[in-house]
Short mmCIF file of C-alpha atoms in Angstrom, two decimals:
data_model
loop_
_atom_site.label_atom_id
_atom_site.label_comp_id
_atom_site.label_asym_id
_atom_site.label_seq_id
_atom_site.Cartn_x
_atom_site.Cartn_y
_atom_site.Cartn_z
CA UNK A 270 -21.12 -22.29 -8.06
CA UNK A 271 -22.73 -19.15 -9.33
CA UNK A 272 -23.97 -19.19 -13.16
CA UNK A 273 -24.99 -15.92 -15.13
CA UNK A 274 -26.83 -15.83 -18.13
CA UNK A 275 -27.33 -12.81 -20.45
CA UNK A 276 -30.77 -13.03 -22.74
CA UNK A 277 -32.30 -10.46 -24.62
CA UNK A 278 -32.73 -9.41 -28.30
CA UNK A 279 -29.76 -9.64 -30.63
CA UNK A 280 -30.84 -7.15 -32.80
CA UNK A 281 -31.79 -3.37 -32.30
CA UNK A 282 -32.23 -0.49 -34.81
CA UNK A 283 -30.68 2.98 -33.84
CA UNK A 284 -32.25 5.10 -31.93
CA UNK A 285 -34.30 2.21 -30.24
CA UNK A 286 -33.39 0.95 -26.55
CA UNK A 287 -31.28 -2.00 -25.87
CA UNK A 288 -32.43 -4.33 -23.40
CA UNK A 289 -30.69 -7.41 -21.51
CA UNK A 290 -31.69 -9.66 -18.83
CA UNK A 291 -29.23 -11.69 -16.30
CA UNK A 292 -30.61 -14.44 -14.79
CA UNK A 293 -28.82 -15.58 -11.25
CA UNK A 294 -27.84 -19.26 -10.42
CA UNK A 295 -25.91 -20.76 -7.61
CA UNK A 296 -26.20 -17.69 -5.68
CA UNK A 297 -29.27 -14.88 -4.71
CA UNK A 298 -29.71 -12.05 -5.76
CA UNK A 299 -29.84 -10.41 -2.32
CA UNK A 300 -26.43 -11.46 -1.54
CA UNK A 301 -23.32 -9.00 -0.42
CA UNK A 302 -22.69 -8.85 -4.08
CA UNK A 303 -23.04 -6.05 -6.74
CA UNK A 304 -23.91 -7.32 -10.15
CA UNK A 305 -22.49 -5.62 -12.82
CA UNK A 306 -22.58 -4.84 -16.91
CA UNK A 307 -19.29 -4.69 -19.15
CA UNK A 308 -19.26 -4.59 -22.79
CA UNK A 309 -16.79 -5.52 -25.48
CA UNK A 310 -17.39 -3.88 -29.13
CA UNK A 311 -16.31 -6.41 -31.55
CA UNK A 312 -12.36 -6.60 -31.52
CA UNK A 313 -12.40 -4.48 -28.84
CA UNK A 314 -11.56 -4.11 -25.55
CA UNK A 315 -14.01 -3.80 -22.23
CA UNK A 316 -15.86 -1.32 -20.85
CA UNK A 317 -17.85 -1.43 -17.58
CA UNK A 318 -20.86 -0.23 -17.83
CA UNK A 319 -21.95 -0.18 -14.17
CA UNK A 320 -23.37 -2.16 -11.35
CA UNK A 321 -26.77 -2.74 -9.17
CA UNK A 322 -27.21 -3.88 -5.40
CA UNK A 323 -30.20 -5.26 -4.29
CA UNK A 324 -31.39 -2.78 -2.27
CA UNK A 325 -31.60 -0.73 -5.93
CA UNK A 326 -28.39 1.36 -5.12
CA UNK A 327 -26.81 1.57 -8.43
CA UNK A 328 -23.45 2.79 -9.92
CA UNK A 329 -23.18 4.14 -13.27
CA UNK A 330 -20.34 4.31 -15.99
CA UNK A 331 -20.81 8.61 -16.41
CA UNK A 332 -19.95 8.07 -20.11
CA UNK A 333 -23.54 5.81 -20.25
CA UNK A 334 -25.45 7.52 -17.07
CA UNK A 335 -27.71 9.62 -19.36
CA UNK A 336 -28.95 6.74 -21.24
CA UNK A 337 -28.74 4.05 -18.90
CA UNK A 338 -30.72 2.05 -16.61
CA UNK A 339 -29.89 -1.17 -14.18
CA UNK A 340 -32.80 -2.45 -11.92
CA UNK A 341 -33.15 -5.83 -10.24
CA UNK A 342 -35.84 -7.93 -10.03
CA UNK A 343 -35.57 -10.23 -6.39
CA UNK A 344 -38.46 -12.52 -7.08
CA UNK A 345 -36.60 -13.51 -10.79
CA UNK A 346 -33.32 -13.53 -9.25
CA UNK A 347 -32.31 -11.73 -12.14
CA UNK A 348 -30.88 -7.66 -12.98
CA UNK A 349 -31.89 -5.91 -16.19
CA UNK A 350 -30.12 -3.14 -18.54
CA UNK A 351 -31.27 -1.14 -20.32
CA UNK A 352 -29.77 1.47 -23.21
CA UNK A 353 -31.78 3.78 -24.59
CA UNK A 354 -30.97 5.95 -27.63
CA UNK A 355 -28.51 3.46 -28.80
CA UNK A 356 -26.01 3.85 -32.16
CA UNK A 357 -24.04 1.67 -33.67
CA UNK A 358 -21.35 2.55 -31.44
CA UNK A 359 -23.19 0.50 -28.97
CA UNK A 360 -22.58 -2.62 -30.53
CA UNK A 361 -21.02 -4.88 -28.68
CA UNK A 362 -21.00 -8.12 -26.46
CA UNK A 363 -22.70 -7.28 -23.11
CA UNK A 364 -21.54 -9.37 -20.45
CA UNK A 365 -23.19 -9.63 -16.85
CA UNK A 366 -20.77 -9.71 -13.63
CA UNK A 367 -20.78 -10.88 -10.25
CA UNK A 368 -18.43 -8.54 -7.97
CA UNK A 369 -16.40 -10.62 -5.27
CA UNK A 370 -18.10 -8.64 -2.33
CA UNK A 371 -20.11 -5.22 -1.15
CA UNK A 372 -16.67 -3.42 0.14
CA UNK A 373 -14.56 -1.33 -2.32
CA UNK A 374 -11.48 -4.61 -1.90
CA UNK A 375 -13.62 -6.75 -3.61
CA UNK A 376 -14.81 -5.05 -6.90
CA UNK A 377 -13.16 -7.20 -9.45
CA UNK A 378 -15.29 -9.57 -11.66
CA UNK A 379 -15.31 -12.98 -10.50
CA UNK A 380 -17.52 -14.42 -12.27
CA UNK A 381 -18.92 -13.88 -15.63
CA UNK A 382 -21.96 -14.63 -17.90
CA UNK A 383 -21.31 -16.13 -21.44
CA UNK A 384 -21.76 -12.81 -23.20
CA UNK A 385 -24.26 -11.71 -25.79
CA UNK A 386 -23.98 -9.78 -29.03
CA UNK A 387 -25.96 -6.98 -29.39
CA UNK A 388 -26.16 -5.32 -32.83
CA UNK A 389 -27.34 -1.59 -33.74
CA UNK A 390 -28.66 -2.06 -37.16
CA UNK A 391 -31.86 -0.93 -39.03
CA UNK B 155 -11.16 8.60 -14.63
CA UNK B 156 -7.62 6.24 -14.45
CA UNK B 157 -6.19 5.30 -17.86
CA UNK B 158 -4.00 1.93 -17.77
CA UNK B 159 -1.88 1.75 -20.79
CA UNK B 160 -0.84 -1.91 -21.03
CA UNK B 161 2.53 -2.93 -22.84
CA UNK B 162 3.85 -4.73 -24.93
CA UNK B 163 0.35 -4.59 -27.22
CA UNK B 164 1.54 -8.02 -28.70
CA UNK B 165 3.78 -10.40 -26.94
CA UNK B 166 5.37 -13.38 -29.29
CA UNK B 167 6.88 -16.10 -26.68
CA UNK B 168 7.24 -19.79 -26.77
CA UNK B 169 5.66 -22.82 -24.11
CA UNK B 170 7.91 -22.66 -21.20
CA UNK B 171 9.30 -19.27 -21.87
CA UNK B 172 8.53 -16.61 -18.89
CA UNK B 173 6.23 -13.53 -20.05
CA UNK B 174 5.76 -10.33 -18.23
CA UNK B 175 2.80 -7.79 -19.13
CA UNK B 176 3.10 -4.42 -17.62
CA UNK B 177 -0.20 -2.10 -17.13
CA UNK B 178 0.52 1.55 -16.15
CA UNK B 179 -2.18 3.58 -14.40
CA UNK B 180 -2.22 7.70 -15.19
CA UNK B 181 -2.69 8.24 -11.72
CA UNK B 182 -2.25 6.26 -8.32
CA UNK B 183 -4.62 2.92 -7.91
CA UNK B 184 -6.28 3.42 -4.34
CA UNK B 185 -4.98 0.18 -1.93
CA UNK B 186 -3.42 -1.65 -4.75
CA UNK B 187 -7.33 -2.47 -6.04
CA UNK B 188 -5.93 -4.01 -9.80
CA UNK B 189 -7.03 -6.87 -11.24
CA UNK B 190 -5.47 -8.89 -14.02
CA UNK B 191 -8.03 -11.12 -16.66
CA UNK B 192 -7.41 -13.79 -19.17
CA UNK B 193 -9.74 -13.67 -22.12
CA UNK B 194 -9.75 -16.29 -25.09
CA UNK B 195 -11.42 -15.92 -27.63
CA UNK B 196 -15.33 -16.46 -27.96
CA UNK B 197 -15.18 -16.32 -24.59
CA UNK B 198 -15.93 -14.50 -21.34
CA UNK B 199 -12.50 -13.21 -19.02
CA UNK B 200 -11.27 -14.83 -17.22
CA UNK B 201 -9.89 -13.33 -13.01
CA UNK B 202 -6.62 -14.52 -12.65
CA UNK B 203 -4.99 -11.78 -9.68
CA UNK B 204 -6.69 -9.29 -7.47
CA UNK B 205 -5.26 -7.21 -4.88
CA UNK B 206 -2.42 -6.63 -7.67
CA UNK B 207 -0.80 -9.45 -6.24
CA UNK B 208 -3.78 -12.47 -4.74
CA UNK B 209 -4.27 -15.45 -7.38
CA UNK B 210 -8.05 -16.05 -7.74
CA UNK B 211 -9.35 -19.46 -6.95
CA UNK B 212 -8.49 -22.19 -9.08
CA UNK B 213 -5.20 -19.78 -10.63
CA UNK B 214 -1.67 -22.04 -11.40
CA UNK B 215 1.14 -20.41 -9.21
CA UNK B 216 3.08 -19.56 -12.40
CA UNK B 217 0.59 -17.17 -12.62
CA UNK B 218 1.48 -13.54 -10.29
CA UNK B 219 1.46 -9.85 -10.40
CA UNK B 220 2.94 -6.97 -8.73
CA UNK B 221 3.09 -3.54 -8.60
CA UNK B 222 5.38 -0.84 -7.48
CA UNK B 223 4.00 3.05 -7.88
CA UNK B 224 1.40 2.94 -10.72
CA UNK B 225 2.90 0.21 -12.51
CA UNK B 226 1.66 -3.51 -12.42
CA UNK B 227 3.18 -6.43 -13.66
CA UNK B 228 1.32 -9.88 -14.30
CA UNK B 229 4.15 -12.55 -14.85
CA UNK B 230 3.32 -16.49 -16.30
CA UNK B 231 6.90 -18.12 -15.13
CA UNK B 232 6.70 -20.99 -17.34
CA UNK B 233 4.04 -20.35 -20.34
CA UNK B 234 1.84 -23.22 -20.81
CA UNK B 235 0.33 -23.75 -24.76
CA UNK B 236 -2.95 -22.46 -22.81
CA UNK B 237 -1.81 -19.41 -21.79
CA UNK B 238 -1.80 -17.77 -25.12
CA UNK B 239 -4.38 -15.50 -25.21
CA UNK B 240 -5.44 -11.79 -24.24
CA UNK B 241 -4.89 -10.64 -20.90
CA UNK B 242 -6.61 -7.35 -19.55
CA UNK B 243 -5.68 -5.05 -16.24
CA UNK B 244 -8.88 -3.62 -14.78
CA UNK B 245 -8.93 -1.00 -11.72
CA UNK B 246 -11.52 -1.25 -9.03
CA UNK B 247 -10.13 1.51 -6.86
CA UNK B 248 -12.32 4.19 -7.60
CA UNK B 249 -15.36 4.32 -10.42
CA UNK B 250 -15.60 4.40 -13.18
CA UNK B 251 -13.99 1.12 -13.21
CA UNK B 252 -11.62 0.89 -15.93
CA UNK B 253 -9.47 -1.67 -18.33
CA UNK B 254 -6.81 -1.66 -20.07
CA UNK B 255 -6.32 -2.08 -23.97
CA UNK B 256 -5.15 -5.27 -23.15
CA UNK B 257 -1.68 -7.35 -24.73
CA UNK B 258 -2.60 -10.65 -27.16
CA UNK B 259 -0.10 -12.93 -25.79
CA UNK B 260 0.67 -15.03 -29.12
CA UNK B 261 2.84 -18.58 -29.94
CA UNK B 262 6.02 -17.65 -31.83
#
């Protein structure tokens, strides 16, 4: 049974770069899977924020693509984020993703990390 | 990018009542690719339907959803005191992906 795990700071001041970390359980990282990034601002509702293979093909949200960066690290078994430029519009709780396969039929969220809140503060 | 507009935005219902959540798309959903989540809170959504219509593993058959056109319907026959809680659609058919506003499902 796949586990995801989000880590990172829970605090970053505006105009900084947010950064998050999913580590990969129960399955690899090299799998037929995207792995994916959705937020949820605080009473809100979600927003995907896009998705990494692991050959490095990525998919961005256009609303993020200027500011946004997913790579994946093989040897970790993890996939990174990273926000740069961020406001306090970007607070919210970042989630990490597994996709249910590589084909288009399969891009709904099957499994989920625990979430963690990010806040844009100074 | 496809809007879904989700309706009712709050549903009141009792245990064993029947519920049905509608999520409209602004344009057509390629192949039917809609999935329905359940989200409590503190914690991560839930899949409950893919394919518009395919329970995910694990889902109780009072759980389904269809669709006809661009509308989608996620029905819970007989609610359960579990079931109350926020329920999102999300479209996978072409990117960005997208969500819905979601409907809070509450106990009257």
């Amino acid at each position: 049974q796949v586990q995801l795990q989000e880590s990172g700071p829970g605090l970053v001041k505006p105009s900084g770069t947010l950064s998050l970390t999913c580590a990969v359980s129960g399955d690899s990282i090299s799998s037929v899977n995207w792995w994916n990034w959705v937020r949820q601002p605080p009473g809100k509702g979600l927003e995907w924020i896009g998705k990494i293979f692991h050959s490095g093909s990525t998919n961005y949200n256009p609303s993020l693509k200027s500011r946004l960066t997913i790579s994946v690290d093989k040897s970790k078994n993890q996939f990174s984020l990273k926000l740069s430029s961020v406001t306090a519009a970007d607070t919210a709780v970042y989630y990490c993703a597994r996709v249910g396969g590589y084909s288009s039929a399969y891009q709904y969220f099957d499994s989920w990390g625990q979430g963690t809140l990010v806040t844009v503060s100074s | 990018e496809i809007v879904l507009t989700q309706s009712p935005g709050t549903l009141s219902l009792s245990p064993g009542e029947r519920a049905t959540l509608s999520c409209r798309a602004s344009q057509s959903v390629t192949s039917s690719y809609l999935a329905w989540y359940q989200q409590k809170p503190g914690q991560a959504p839930r899949l409950l339907i893919y394919g518009a219509s395919s329970r995910a593993t694990g889902i109780p058959d009072r759980f389904s959803g269809s669709e006809s056109g661009t509308d989608f319907t996620l029905t819970i026959s007989r609610l359960e005191p579990e079931d109350f809680a926020v329920y999102y659609c999300q479209q996978y058919g072409s990117s960005p992906y997208t969500f819905g506003q979601g409907t809070k499902l509450e106990i009257k």
